[in-house]
Amino acid sequence: SGFGYNASIDGNCLYVSTVSSVEIYQRNNYNWLFASRLNNLSGIPYNIKFNQQNGIIAYSDGSVRIFENQGGFNYANVFTLTGLGIVSEGFGNKLDISSNIAAVNSPYKTIAYTNDGGVYTFYKDSKWKYVQFLSGGNNFNANYGLGLKVYDNSIAIGAPGNTVGFNKDSGVVDIYSYVPENEQFYLEKTYTPINLNPNVYLGSDLDVQGSILISRSYNGINVYNLDCPPAFVPPIVIPPCTIQLLSNISSQYLKKIDQSGYVLTIQCPKPTIQPLSAYCSLQTISSFSVPGETIYSINGYSILSPIFCPLTGVFYS
């Protein structure tokens, strides 16, 4: 029967999906008693979520249906949209709804990069409508939307595979708020891991209670106060000079560097090699100079020369 493949709790009601319906149970002390069911659905529910007297169902064919309570345990299908995504893109892996906002993820959808992902958003003023597709994955396997939570007039979206600064798979949580005048969701702030390192995978799961944002990461739980501004996110270095974590180059060519303790290397542009000062707003920091060496700063990350350029074999000193 498919009973219990997905379930959702809203107050004293429990909603359980089957292959052809959603059964509704009401709490009676420590027992759950059958109360009603939603029949004649368009197909087998892939995922369901009920909250604040509203319900959203995602189907494996990429369609979404929103239901509103009509009194008692009666629900009416008030909004339908088809052809949004497919299961292989993770469509409907997570979804959420409030009194006026709904969201459905598609974390393995390819937009600008393979599996960078995104989130379909909906809003209700006089009636429900589709608003926009939010995508913020900045590299492949960013899985934008893998973590998803609707609250108040906002949506929290996790991208556990996003690179932050030079920290691969560090992950971020984006907060989007709806602006009725423009009928759009806008990025309000971005939260990074409290301990910014590679492979943290922040944002794989999310919850918001009041002003507290809770986000799962690989190494535990990060807790944020939404009333406080997020920490500074280092800007990405723009070509022609790119910075990457040291991988297959011997450490003898490089000196230590950034605050997280990872060694960085500069990949010099081809074919013209210019002085380091010509790239990435390099600045000499004399107060940190070491005898015989100079410390440079690239977008907030300091690097000691000599620096070995892997493309040319040229040393800068």
PDB file of C-alpha atoms in Angstrom:
ATOM      1  CA  SER A   1       0.000   0.000   0.000  1.00  0.00           C
ATOM      2  CA  GLY A   2       3.015   2.276   0.359  1.00  0.00           C
ATOM      3  CA  PHE A   3       1.744   3.307   3.784  1.00  0.00           C
ATOM      4  CA  GLY A   4       4.230   5.453   5.690  1.00  0.00           C
ATOM      5  CA  TYR A   5       6.614   6.104   2.809  1.00  0.00           C
ATOM      6  CA  ASN A   6       6.350   9.762   3.845  1.00  0.00           C
ATOM      7  CA  ALA A   7       4.772  11.447   6.850  1.00  0.00           C
ATOM      8  CA  SER A   8       4.310  14.931   8.257  1.00  0.00           C
ATOM      9  CA  ILE A   9       3.078  16.318  11.572  1.00  0.00           C
ATOM     10  CA  ASP A  10       1.159  19.581  11.886  1.00  0.00           C
ATOM     11  CA  GLY A  11       0.002  20.324  15.416  1.00  0.00           C
ATOM     12  CA  ASN A  12      -2.153  17.435  16.600  1.00  0.00           C
ATOM     13  CA  CYS A  13      -2.489  15.911  13.151  1.00  0.00           C
ATOM     14  CA  LEU A  14      -0.325  13.275  11.482  1.00  0.00           C
ATOM     15  CA  TYR A  15      -0.353  12.964   7.679  1.00  0.00           C
ATOM     16  CA  VAL A  16       0.826   9.666   6.183  1.00  0.00           C
ATOM     17  CA  SER A  17       1.173   8.960   2.453  1.00  0.00           C
ATOM     18  CA  THR A  18       0.030   5.787   0.695  1.00  0.00           C
ATOM     19  CA  VAL A  19       0.157   4.893  -3.006  1.00  0.00           C
ATOM     20  CA  SER A  20      -3.165   6.616  -3.681  1.00  0.00           C
ATOM     21  CA  SER A  21      -3.955   8.910  -0.770  1.00  0.00           C
ATOM     22  CA  VAL A  22      -2.762  10.816   2.274  1.00  0.00           C
ATOM     23  CA  GLU A  23      -4.276   9.503   5.494  1.00  0.00           C
ATOM     24  CA  ILE A  24      -4.898  11.925   8.356  1.00  0.00           C
ATOM     25  CA  TYR A  25      -4.651  10.897  12.016  1.00  0.00           C
ATOM     26  CA  GLN A  26      -5.476  12.980  15.065  1.00  0.00           C
ATOM     27  CA  ARG A  27      -3.674  12.757  18.376  1.00  0.00           C
ATOM     28  CA  ASN A  28      -5.714  11.497  21.310  1.00  0.00           C
ATOM     29  CA  ASN A  29      -3.419  11.574  24.346  1.00  0.00           C
ATOM     30  CA  TYR A  30      -0.820   8.931  23.443  1.00  0.00           C
ATOM     31  CA  ASN A  31      -2.783   7.462  20.532  1.00  0.00           C
ATOM     32  CA  TRP A  32      -3.250   8.516  16.923  1.00  0.00           C
ATOM     33  CA  LEU A  33      -6.794   7.920  15.653  1.00  0.00           C
ATOM     34  CA  PHE A  34      -7.754   7.814  11.969  1.00  0.00           C
ATOM     35  CA  ALA A  35      -9.684  10.972  11.063  1.00  0.00           C
ATOM     36  CA  SER A  36      -9.855  11.345   7.270  1.00  0.00           C
ATOM     37  CA  ARG A  37      -7.930  10.980   4.022  1.00  0.00           C
ATOM     38  CA  LEU A  38      -7.121  12.906   0.861  1.00  0.00           C
ATOM     39  CA  ASN A  39      -8.288  10.746  -2.039  1.00  0.00           C
ATOM     40  CA  ASN A  40      -8.161  11.041  -5.814  1.00  0.00           C
ATOM     41  CA  LEU A  41      -4.621  12.370  -5.911  1.00  0.00           C
ATOM     42  CA  SER A  42      -2.956  12.818  -9.296  1.00  0.00           C
ATOM     43  CA  GLY A  43      -0.526   9.981  -8.642  1.00  0.00           C
ATOM     44  CA  ILE A  44       1.659   8.363  -6.032  1.00  0.00           C
ATOM     45  CA  PRO A  45       2.982  11.033  -3.637  1.00  0.00           C
ATOM     46  CA  TYR A  46       6.769  11.220  -3.776  1.00  0.00           C
ATOM     47  CA  ASN A  47       6.990  13.514  -0.743  1.00  0.00           C
ATOM     48  CA  ILE A  48       4.523  15.415   1.442  1.00  0.00           C
ATOM     49  CA  LYS A  49       4.576  18.278   3.931  1.00  0.00           C
ATOM     50  CA  PHE A  50       1.683  19.749   5.933  1.00  0.00           C
ATOM     51  CA  ASN A  51       2.030  22.863   8.059  1.00  0.00           C
ATOM     52  CA  GLN A  52      -0.232  25.662   9.276  1.00  0.00           C
ATOM     53  CA  GLN A  53      -3.304  24.106   7.662  1.00  0.00           C
ATOM     54  CA  ASN A  54      -1.616  23.902   4.262  1.00  0.00           C
ATOM     55  CA  GLY A  55      -0.152  20.927   2.474  1.00  0.00           C
ATOM     56  CA  ILE A  56       2.224  20.418  -0.443  1.00  0.00           C
ATOM     57  CA  ILE A  57       2.762  17.194  -2.382  1.00  0.00           C
ATOM     58  CA  ALA A  58       5.566  16.554  -4.878  1.00  0.00           C
ATOM     59  CA  TYR A  59       5.240  13.786  -7.452  1.00  0.00           C
ATOM     60  CA  SER A  60       7.934  11.841  -9.253  1.00  0.00           C
ATOM     61  CA  ASP A  61       6.800  13.292 -12.591  1.00  0.00           C
ATOM     62  CA  GLY A  62       7.919  16.747 -11.467  1.00  0.00           C
ATOM     63  CA  SER A  63       4.515  18.119 -10.519  1.00  0.00           C
ATOM     64  CA  VAL A  64       3.510  19.979  -7.368  1.00  0.00           C
ATOM     65  CA  ARG A  65       0.089  20.293  -5.739  1.00  0.00           C
ATOM     66  CA  ILE A  66      -0.789  22.605  -2.869  1.00  0.00           C
ATOM     67  CA  PHE A  67      -3.766  21.921  -0.591  1.00  0.00           C
ATOM     68  CA  GLU A  68      -5.590  24.228   1.811  1.00  0.00           C
ATOM     69  CA  ASN A  69      -7.728  23.206   4.757  1.00  0.00           C
ATOM     70  CA  GLN A  70     -11.429  23.902   4.162  1.00  0.00           C
ATOM     71  CA  GLY A  71     -12.490  23.201   7.735  1.00  0.00           C
ATOM     72  CA  GLY A  72     -12.234  20.102   9.883  1.00  0.00           C
ATOM     73  CA  PHE A  73     -10.183  17.504   8.006  1.00  0.00           C
ATOM     74  CA  ASN A  74     -11.255  18.580   4.533  1.00  0.00           C
ATOM     75  CA  TYR A  75      -8.600  19.799   2.100  1.00  0.00           C
ATOM     76  CA  ALA A  76      -8.943  21.251  -1.390  1.00  0.00           C
ATOM     77  CA  ASN A  77      -6.310  21.216  -4.137  1.00  0.00           C
ATOM     78  CA  VAL A  78      -5.871  24.968  -4.775  1.00  0.00           C
ATOM     79  CA  PHE A  79      -2.706  24.999  -6.909  1.00  0.00           C
ATOM     80  CA  THR A  80      -1.087  22.637  -9.424  1.00  0.00           C
ATOM     81  CA  LEU A  81       2.075  22.999 -11.484  1.00  0.00           C
ATOM     82  CA  THR A  82       3.544  20.238 -13.640  1.00  0.00           C
ATOM     83  CA  GLY A  83       6.804  19.457 -15.393  1.00  0.00           C
ATOM     84  CA  LEU A  84       9.195  21.117 -12.938  1.00  0.00           C
ATOM     85  CA  GLY A  85      11.826  18.434 -12.377  1.00  0.00           C
ATOM     86  CA  ILE A  86      12.647  14.736 -12.275  1.00  0.00           C
ATOM     87  CA  VAL A  87      13.517  12.326  -9.492  1.00  0.00           C
ATOM     88  CA  SER A  88      17.090  11.834 -10.718  1.00  0.00           C
ATOM     89  CA  GLU A  89      17.612  15.553 -10.032  1.00  0.00           C
ATOM     90  CA  GLY A  90      16.449  14.994  -6.466  1.00  0.00           C
ATOM     91  CA  PHE A  91      13.173  16.782  -7.204  1.00  0.00           C
ATOM     92  CA  GLY A  92      11.041  16.811  -4.056  1.00  0.00           C
ATOM     93  CA  ASN A  93      13.806  15.308  -1.945  1.00  0.00           C
ATOM     94  CA  LYS A  94      12.819  18.033   0.539  1.00  0.00           C
ATOM     95  CA  LEU A  95       9.907  20.440   0.522  1.00  0.00           C
ATOM     96  CA  ASP A  96       8.322  22.814   3.000  1.00  0.00           C
ATOM     97  CA  ILE A  97       5.294  25.075   3.315  1.00  0.00           C
ATOM     98  CA  SER A  98       3.929  27.777   5.612  1.00  0.00           C
ATOM     99  CA  SER A  99       0.793  29.915   5.473  1.00  0.00           C
ATOM    100  CA  ASN A 100       2.064  31.806   2.417  1.00  0.00           C
ATOM    101  CA  ILE A 101       5.404  30.348   1.245  1.00  0.00           C
ATOM    102  CA  ALA A 102       6.270  26.949  -0.203  1.00  0.00           C
ATOM    103  CA  ALA A 103       9.491  25.504  -1.616  1.00  0.00           C
ATOM    104  CA  VAL A 104      10.566  22.281  -3.353  1.00  0.00           C
ATOM    105  CA  ASN A 105      14.199  21.348  -3.887  1.00  0.00           C
ATOM    106  CA  SER A 106      16.063  19.828  -6.799  1.00  0.00           C
ATOM    107  CA  PRO A 107      19.620  19.524  -5.413  1.00  0.00           C
ATOM    108  CA  TYR A 108      21.096  17.429  -8.236  1.00  0.00           C
ATOM    109  CA  LYS A 109      19.777  19.544 -11.101  1.00  0.00           C
ATOM    110  CA  THR A 110      22.443  20.927 -13.424  1.00  0.00           C
ATOM    111  CA  ILE A 111      22.209  24.699 -13.962  1.00  0.00           C
ATOM    112  CA  ALA A 112      25.645  26.282 -14.400  1.00  0.00           C
ATOM    113  CA  TYR A 113      27.617  23.298 -13.041  1.00  0.00           C
ATOM    114  CA  THR A 114      26.919  19.574 -12.815  1.00  0.00           C
ATOM    115  CA  ASN A 115      24.639  18.889  -9.817  1.00  0.00           C
ATOM    116  CA  ASP A 116      24.797  22.477  -8.564  1.00  0.00           C
ATOM    117  CA  GLY A 117      21.055  22.289  -7.797  1.00  0.00           C
ATOM    118  CA  GLY A 118      18.301  24.740  -6.963  1.00  0.00           C
ATOM    119  CA  VAL A 119      14.925  25.378  -5.312  1.00  0.00           C
ATOM    120  CA  TYR A 120      11.461  26.072  -6.783  1.00  0.00           C
ATOM    121  CA  THR A 121       9.592  28.713  -4.775  1.00  0.00           C
ATOM    122  CA  PHE A 122       5.892  29.589  -4.398  1.00  0.00           C
ATOM    123  CA  TYR A 123       4.025  32.410  -2.703  1.00  0.00           C
ATOM    124  CA  LYS A 124       0.430  33.159  -1.751  1.00  0.00           C
ATOM    125  CA  ASP A 125      -1.051  36.643  -1.790  1.00  0.00           C
ATOM    126  CA  SER A 126      -4.675  36.341  -2.912  1.00  0.00           C
ATOM    127  CA  LYS A 127      -3.870  32.884  -4.290  1.00  0.00           C
ATOM    128  CA  TRP A 128      -0.862  30.574  -4.687  1.00  0.00           C
ATOM    129  CA  LYS A 129       1.559  31.192  -7.551  1.00  0.00           C
ATOM    130  CA  TYR A 130       4.949  30.015  -8.742  1.00  0.00           C
ATOM    131  CA  VAL A 131       7.590  32.705  -8.108  1.00  0.00           C
ATOM    132  CA  GLN A 132      11.103  31.718  -9.229  1.00  0.00           C
ATOM    133  CA  PHE A 133      13.844  29.114  -9.293  1.00  0.00           C
ATOM    134  CA  LEU A 134      16.645  29.925  -6.840  1.00  0.00           C
ATOM    135  CA  SER A 135      20.120  28.640  -7.684  1.00  0.00           C
ATOM    136  CA  GLY A 136      23.266  29.530  -5.757  1.00  0.00           C
ATOM    137  CA  GLY A 137      25.630  26.619  -6.332  1.00  0.00           C
ATOM    138  CA  ASN A 138      29.071  28.027  -7.156  1.00  0.00           C
ATOM    139  CA  ASN A 139      30.697  24.775  -8.298  1.00  0.00           C
ATOM    140  CA  PHE A 140      29.817  21.225  -9.354  1.00  0.00           C
ATOM    141  CA  ASN A 141      28.150  19.010  -6.709  1.00  0.00           C
ATOM    142  CA  ALA A 142      27.128  22.086  -4.715  1.00  0.00           C
ATOM    143  CA  ASN A 143      23.702  20.433  -4.180  1.00  0.00           C
ATOM    144  CA  TYR A 144      21.970  23.738  -3.611  1.00  0.00           C
ATOM    145  CA  GLY A 145      18.716  23.117  -1.750  1.00  0.00           C
ATOM    146  CA  LEU A 146      19.707  19.827  -0.134  1.00  0.00           C
ATOM    147  CA  GLY A 147      18.858  21.551   3.142  1.00  0.00           C
ATOM    148  CA  LEU A 148      15.567  23.469   3.050  1.00  0.00           C
ATOM    149  CA  LYS A 149      13.375  25.261   5.590  1.00  0.00           C
ATOM    150  CA  VAL A 150      10.507  27.736   5.159  1.00  0.00           C
ATOM    151  CA  TYR A 151       9.858  30.114   8.053  1.00  0.00           C
ATOM    152  CA  ASP A 152       8.075  33.460   8.520  1.00  0.00           C
ATOM    153  CA  ASN A 153       8.506  35.304   5.205  1.00  0.00           C
ATOM    154  CA  SER A 154      11.801  33.611   4.357  1.00  0.00           C
ATOM    155  CA  ILE A 155      13.467  30.452   3.068  1.00  0.00           C
ATOM    156  CA  ALA A 156      16.702  28.964   4.417  1.00  0.00           C
ATOM    157  CA  ILE A 157      18.602  27.010   1.736  1.00  0.00           C
ATOM    158  CA  GLY A 158      21.653  24.831   2.329  1.00  0.00           C
ATOM    159  CA  ALA A 159      24.375  24.162  -0.244  1.00  0.00           C
ATOM    160  CA  PRO A 160      26.726  21.667   1.461  1.00  0.00           C
ATOM    161  CA  GLY A 161      28.993  21.372  -1.589  1.00  0.00           C
ATOM    162  CA  ASN A 162      29.644  25.090  -2.043  1.00  0.00           C
ATOM    163  CA  THR A 163      33.245  26.275  -1.907  1.00  0.00           C
ATOM    164  CA  VAL A 164      33.839  29.185   0.480  1.00  0.00           C
ATOM    165  CA  GLY A 165      36.987  31.169  -0.223  1.00  0.00           C
ATOM    166  CA  PHE A 166      39.509  28.369  -0.711  1.00  0.00           C
ATOM    167  CA  ASN A 167      37.596  25.822   1.375  1.00  0.00           C
ATOM    168  CA  LYS A 168      36.150  23.147  -0.903  1.00  0.00           C
ATOM    169  CA  ASP A 169      32.828  21.598   0.194  1.00  0.00           C
ATOM    170  CA  SER A 170      32.699  23.934   3.150  1.00  0.00           C
ATOM    171  CA  GLY A 171      29.030  24.657   2.529  1.00  0.00           C
ATOM    172  CA  VAL A 172      26.764  27.643   3.083  1.00  0.00           C
ATOM    173  CA  VAL A 173      23.237  28.455   4.195  1.00  0.00           C
ATOM    174  CA  ASP A 174      21.497  31.226   2.227  1.00  0.00           C
ATOM    175  CA  ILE A 175      18.563  33.187   3.630  1.00  0.00           C
ATOM    176  CA  TYR A 176      16.066  34.486   1.068  1.00  0.00           C
ATOM    177  CA  SER A 177      13.226  36.870   1.941  1.00  0.00           C
ATOM    178  CA  TYR A 178      10.166  37.648  -0.168  1.00  0.00           C
ATOM    179  CA  VAL A 179       9.594  41.255  -1.244  1.00  0.00           C
ATOM    180  CA  PRO A 180       5.889  41.639  -2.158  1.00  0.00           C
ATOM    181  CA  GLU A 181       6.424  44.899  -4.072  1.00  0.00           C
ATOM    182  CA  ASN A 182       8.790  43.149  -6.511  1.00  0.00           C
ATOM    183  CA  GLU A 183       7.121  39.728  -6.263  1.00  0.00           C
ATOM    184  CA  GLN A 184      10.539  38.085  -5.884  1.00  0.00           C
ATOM    185  CA  PHE A 185      12.724  36.364  -3.313  1.00  0.00           C
ATOM    186  CA  TYR A 186      15.996  38.173  -2.626  1.00  0.00           C
ATOM    187  CA  LEU A 187      19.175  36.896  -0.987  1.00  0.00           C
ATOM    188  CA  GLU A 188      19.363  38.547   2.422  1.00  0.00           C
ATOM    189  CA  LYS A 189      22.409  36.914   4.015  1.00  0.00           C
ATOM    190  CA  THR A 190      24.732  33.923   3.776  1.00  0.00           C
ATOM    191  CA  TYR A 191      25.994  31.851   6.711  1.00  0.00           C
ATOM    192  CA  THR A 192      29.246  29.892   6.508  1.00  0.00           C
ATOM    193  CA  PRO A 193      30.554  27.234   8.922  1.00  0.00           C
ATOM    194  CA  ILE A 194      31.480  28.523  12.363  1.00  0.00           C
ATOM    195  CA  ASN A 195      34.831  26.798  11.891  1.00  0.00           C
ATOM    196  CA  LEU A 196      35.612  27.549   8.262  1.00  0.00           C
ATOM    197  CA  ASN A 197      37.454  24.565   6.793  1.00  0.00           C
ATOM    198  CA  PRO A 198      37.182  22.307   3.737  1.00  0.00           C
ATOM    199  CA  ASN A 199      34.807  19.301   3.787  1.00  0.00           C
ATOM    200  CA  VAL A 200      32.447  20.677   6.440  1.00  0.00           C
ATOM    201  CA  TYR A 201      29.350  20.241   4.192  1.00  0.00           C
ATOM    202  CA  LEU A 202      27.292  22.819   6.059  1.00  0.00           C
ATOM    203  CA  GLY A 203      23.610  22.934   5.139  1.00  0.00           C
ATOM    204  CA  SER A 204      22.822  19.287   4.418  1.00  0.00           C
ATOM    205  CA  ASP A 205      19.850  19.660   6.777  1.00  0.00           C
ATOM    206  CA  LEU A 206      18.253  22.720   8.366  1.00  0.00           C
ATOM    207  CA  ASP A 207      15.763  23.855  10.955  1.00  0.00           C
ATOM    208  CA  VAL A 208      14.656  27.271  12.183  1.00  0.00           C
ATOM    209  CA  GLN A 209      13.011  27.904  15.539  1.00  0.00           C
ATOM    210  CA  GLY A 210      12.266  31.560  16.209  1.00  0.00           C
ATOM    211  CA  SER A 211      15.489  33.460  15.530  1.00  0.00           C
ATOM    212  CA  ILE A 212      17.688  30.353  15.821  1.00  0.00           C
ATOM    213  CA  LEU A 213      19.029  28.639  12.704  1.00  0.00           C
ATOM    214  CA  ILE A 214      20.338  25.100  13.165  1.00  0.00           C
ATOM    215  CA  SER A 215      22.360  23.519  10.382  1.00  0.00           C
ATOM    216  CA  ARG A 216      23.867  20.071  10.159  1.00  0.00           C
ATOM    217  CA  SER A 217      27.425  19.673   8.943  1.00  0.00           C
ATOM    218  CA  TYR A 218      29.807  16.742   8.559  1.00  0.00           C
ATOM    219  CA  ASN A 219      31.381  17.347  11.951  1.00  0.00           C
ATOM    220  CA  GLY A 220      28.320  18.331  13.983  1.00  0.00           C
ATOM    221  CA  ILE A 221      25.658  21.004  14.363  1.00  0.00           C
ATOM    222  CA  ASN A 222      26.155  24.716  13.744  1.00  0.00           C
ATOM    223  CA  VAL A 223      23.832  27.102  15.605  1.00  0.00           C
ATOM    224  CA  TYR A 224      23.312  30.713  14.466  1.00  0.00           C
ATOM    225  CA  ASN A 225      21.300  33.670  15.691  1.00  0.00           C
ATOM    226  CA  LEU A 226      19.418  35.038  12.681  1.00  0.00           C
ATOM    227  CA  ASP A 227      19.256  38.441  14.331  1.00  0.00           C
ATOM    228  CA  CYS A 228      23.055  38.691  14.058  1.00  0.00           C
ATOM    229  CA  PRO A 229      24.940  39.368  10.816  1.00  0.00           C
ATOM    230  CA  PRO A 230      26.830  36.397   9.341  1.00  0.00           C
ATOM    231  CA  ALA A 231      30.621  36.220   9.348  1.00  0.00           C
ATOM    232  CA  PHE A 232      32.558  37.694   6.448  1.00  0.00           C
ATOM    233  CA  VAL A 233      32.743  35.441   3.370  1.00  0.00           C
ATOM    234  CA  PRO A 234      36.098  35.799   1.582  1.00  0.00           C
ATOM    235  CA  PRO A 235      35.649  36.847  -2.050  1.00  0.00           C
ATOM    236  CA  ILE A 236      36.614  34.459  -4.810  1.00  0.00           C
ATOM    237  CA  VAL A 237      39.842  35.431  -6.584  1.00  0.00           C
ATOM    238  CA  ILE A 238      39.139  36.335 -10.182  1.00  0.00           C
ATOM    239  CA  PRO A 239      41.215  35.254 -13.189  1.00  0.00           C
ATOM    240  CA  PRO A 240      43.764  35.639 -14.602  1.00  0.00           C
ATOM    241  CA  CYS A 241      45.258  34.765 -11.228  1.00  0.00           C
ATOM    242  CA  THR A 242      43.528  31.918  -9.417  1.00  0.00           C
ATOM    243  CA  ILE A 243      44.326  30.490  -6.019  1.00  0.00           C
ATOM    244  CA  GLN A 244      43.793  26.886  -5.118  1.00  0.00           C
ATOM    245  CA  LEU A 245      44.617  24.474  -2.304  1.00  0.00           C
ATOM    246  CA  LEU A 246      47.989  22.830  -2.744  1.00  0.00           C
ATOM    247  CA  SER A 247      47.456  19.351  -4.107  1.00  0.00           C
ATOM    248  CA  ASN A 248      50.161  17.670  -6.176  1.00  0.00           C
ATOM    249  CA  ILE A 249      52.969  20.226  -5.886  1.00  0.00           C
ATOM    250  CA  SER A 250      55.793  19.612  -3.430  1.00  0.00           C
ATOM    251  CA  SER A 251      55.507  21.803  -0.346  1.00  0.00           C
ATOM    252  CA  GLN A 252      59.155  22.763  -0.662  1.00  0.00           C
ATOM    253  CA  TYR A 253      58.124  25.276  -3.325  1.00  0.00           C
ATOM    254  CA  LEU A 254      55.662  27.071  -1.079  1.00  0.00           C
ATOM    255  CA  LYS A 255      55.558  28.654   2.296  1.00  0.00           C
ATOM    256  CA  LYS A 256      52.785  28.491   4.817  1.00  0.00           C
ATOM    257  CA  ILE A 257      49.895  30.503   4.777  1.00  0.00           C
ATOM    258  CA  ASP A 258      46.394  31.375   5.446  1.00  0.00           C
ATOM    259  CA  GLN A 259      44.600  31.578   8.774  1.00  0.00           C
ATOM    260  CA  SER A 260      43.111  28.100   8.466  1.00  0.00           C
ATOM    261  CA  GLY A 261      46.625  26.646   8.067  1.00  0.00           C
ATOM    262  CA  TYR A 262      46.287  25.477   4.465  1.00  0.00           C
ATOM    263  CA  VAL A 263      49.053  26.000   1.943  1.00  0.00           C
ATOM    264  CA  LEU A 264      48.042  27.948  -1.139  1.00  0.00           C
ATOM    265  CA  THR A 265      49.606  28.159  -4.562  1.00  0.00           C
ATOM    266  CA  ILE A 266      49.326  30.796  -7.257  1.00  0.00           C
ATOM    267  CA  GLN A 267      48.618  29.498 -10.736  1.00  0.00           C
ATOM    268  CA  CYS A 268      50.290  32.033 -12.997  1.00  0.00           C
ATOM    269  CA  PRO A 269      48.524  33.181 -16.184  1.00  0.00           C
ATOM    270  CA  LYS A 270      49.800  32.155 -19.625  1.00  0.00           C
ATOM    271  CA  PRO A 271      51.479  33.125 -21.795  1.00  0.00           C
ATOM    272  CA  THR A 272      52.518  36.538 -20.375  1.00  0.00           C
ATOM    273  CA  ILE A 273      54.019  36.435 -16.900  1.00  0.00           C
ATOM    274  CA  GLN A 274      53.809  39.732 -15.073  1.00  0.00           C
ATOM    275  CA  PRO A 275      55.061  40.669 -11.606  1.00  0.00           C
ATOM    276  CA  LEU A 276      52.885  39.367  -8.775  1.00  0.00           C
ATOM    277  CA  SER A 277      51.961  42.931  -7.908  1.00  0.00           C
ATOM    278  CA  ALA A 278      49.957  43.074 -11.143  1.00  0.00           C
ATOM    279  CA  TYR A 279      47.468  40.468  -9.993  1.00  0.00           C
ATOM    280  CA  CYS A 280      44.745  40.094  -7.385  1.00  0.00           C
ATOM    281  CA  SER A 281      45.399  43.400  -5.613  1.00  0.00           C
ATOM    282  CA  LEU A 282      48.566  42.101  -3.974  1.00  0.00           C
ATOM    283  CA  GLN A 283      49.820  44.272  -1.146  1.00  0.00           C
ATOM    284  CA  THR A 284      53.033  44.080   0.800  1.00  0.00           C
ATOM    285  CA  ILE A 285      52.533  43.893   4.538  1.00  0.00           C
ATOM    286  CA  SER A 286      55.806  45.101   5.978  1.00  0.00           C
ATOM    287  CA  SER A 287      54.760  44.663   9.592  1.00  0.00           C
ATOM    288  CA  PHE A 288      54.672  40.902   9.070  1.00  0.00           C
ATOM    289  CA  SER A 289      57.876  40.680   7.077  1.00  0.00           C
ATOM    290  CA  VAL A 290      60.365  37.948   7.872  1.00  0.00           C
ATOM    291  CA  PRO A 291      64.101  38.436   7.239  1.00  0.00           C
ATOM    292  CA  GLY A 292      64.873  37.609   3.632  1.00  0.00           C
ATOM    293  CA  GLU A 293      61.226  37.122   2.646  1.00  0.00           C
ATOM    294  CA  THR A 294      58.203  39.267   1.878  1.00  0.00           C
ATOM    295  CA  ILE A 295      54.622  38.535   2.853  1.00  0.00           C
ATOM    296  CA  TYR A 296      51.928  39.377   0.357  1.00  0.00           C
ATOM    297  CA  SER A 297      48.180  39.591   0.857  1.00  0.00           C
ATOM    298  CA  ILE A 298      45.758  38.352  -1.776  1.00  0.00           C
ATOM    299  CA  ASN A 299      42.144  39.259  -0.980  1.00  0.00           C
ATOM    300  CA  GLY A 300      42.810  38.851   2.710  1.00  0.00           C
ATOM    301  CA  TYR A 301      44.960  35.718   2.459  1.00  0.00           C
ATOM    302  CA  SER A 302      48.666  36.227   3.100  1.00  0.00           C
ATOM    303  CA  ILE A 303      51.292  34.346   1.118  1.00  0.00           C
ATOM    304  CA  LEU A 304      55.064  34.167   1.658  1.00  0.00           C
ATOM    305  CA  SER A 305      57.369  34.378  -1.324  1.00  0.00           C
ATOM    306  CA  PRO A 306      59.270  32.859  -3.033  1.00  0.00           C
ATOM    307  CA  ILE A 307      56.222  31.394  -4.795  1.00  0.00           C
ATOM    308  CA  PHE A 308      56.605  28.675  -7.353  1.00  0.00           C
ATOM    309  CA  CYS A 309      54.477  28.955 -10.480  1.00  0.00           C
ATOM    310  CA  PRO A 310      53.508  25.408 -11.552  1.00  0.00           C
ATOM    311  CA  LEU A 311      52.827  26.405 -15.156  1.00  0.00           C
ATOM    312  CA  THR A 312      56.179  28.005 -15.877  1.00  0.00           C
ATOM    313  CA  GLY A 313      58.614  26.817 -13.226  1.00  0.00           C
ATOM    314  CA  VAL A 314      59.378  30.465 -12.497  1.00  0.00           C
ATOM    315  CA  PHE A 315      60.142  31.588  -8.969  1.00  0.00           C
ATOM    316  CA  TYR A 316      59.067  35.012  -7.772  1.00  0.00           C
ATOM    317  CA  SER A 317      61.042  36.509  -4.924  1.00  0.00           C
TER     318      SER A 317
END
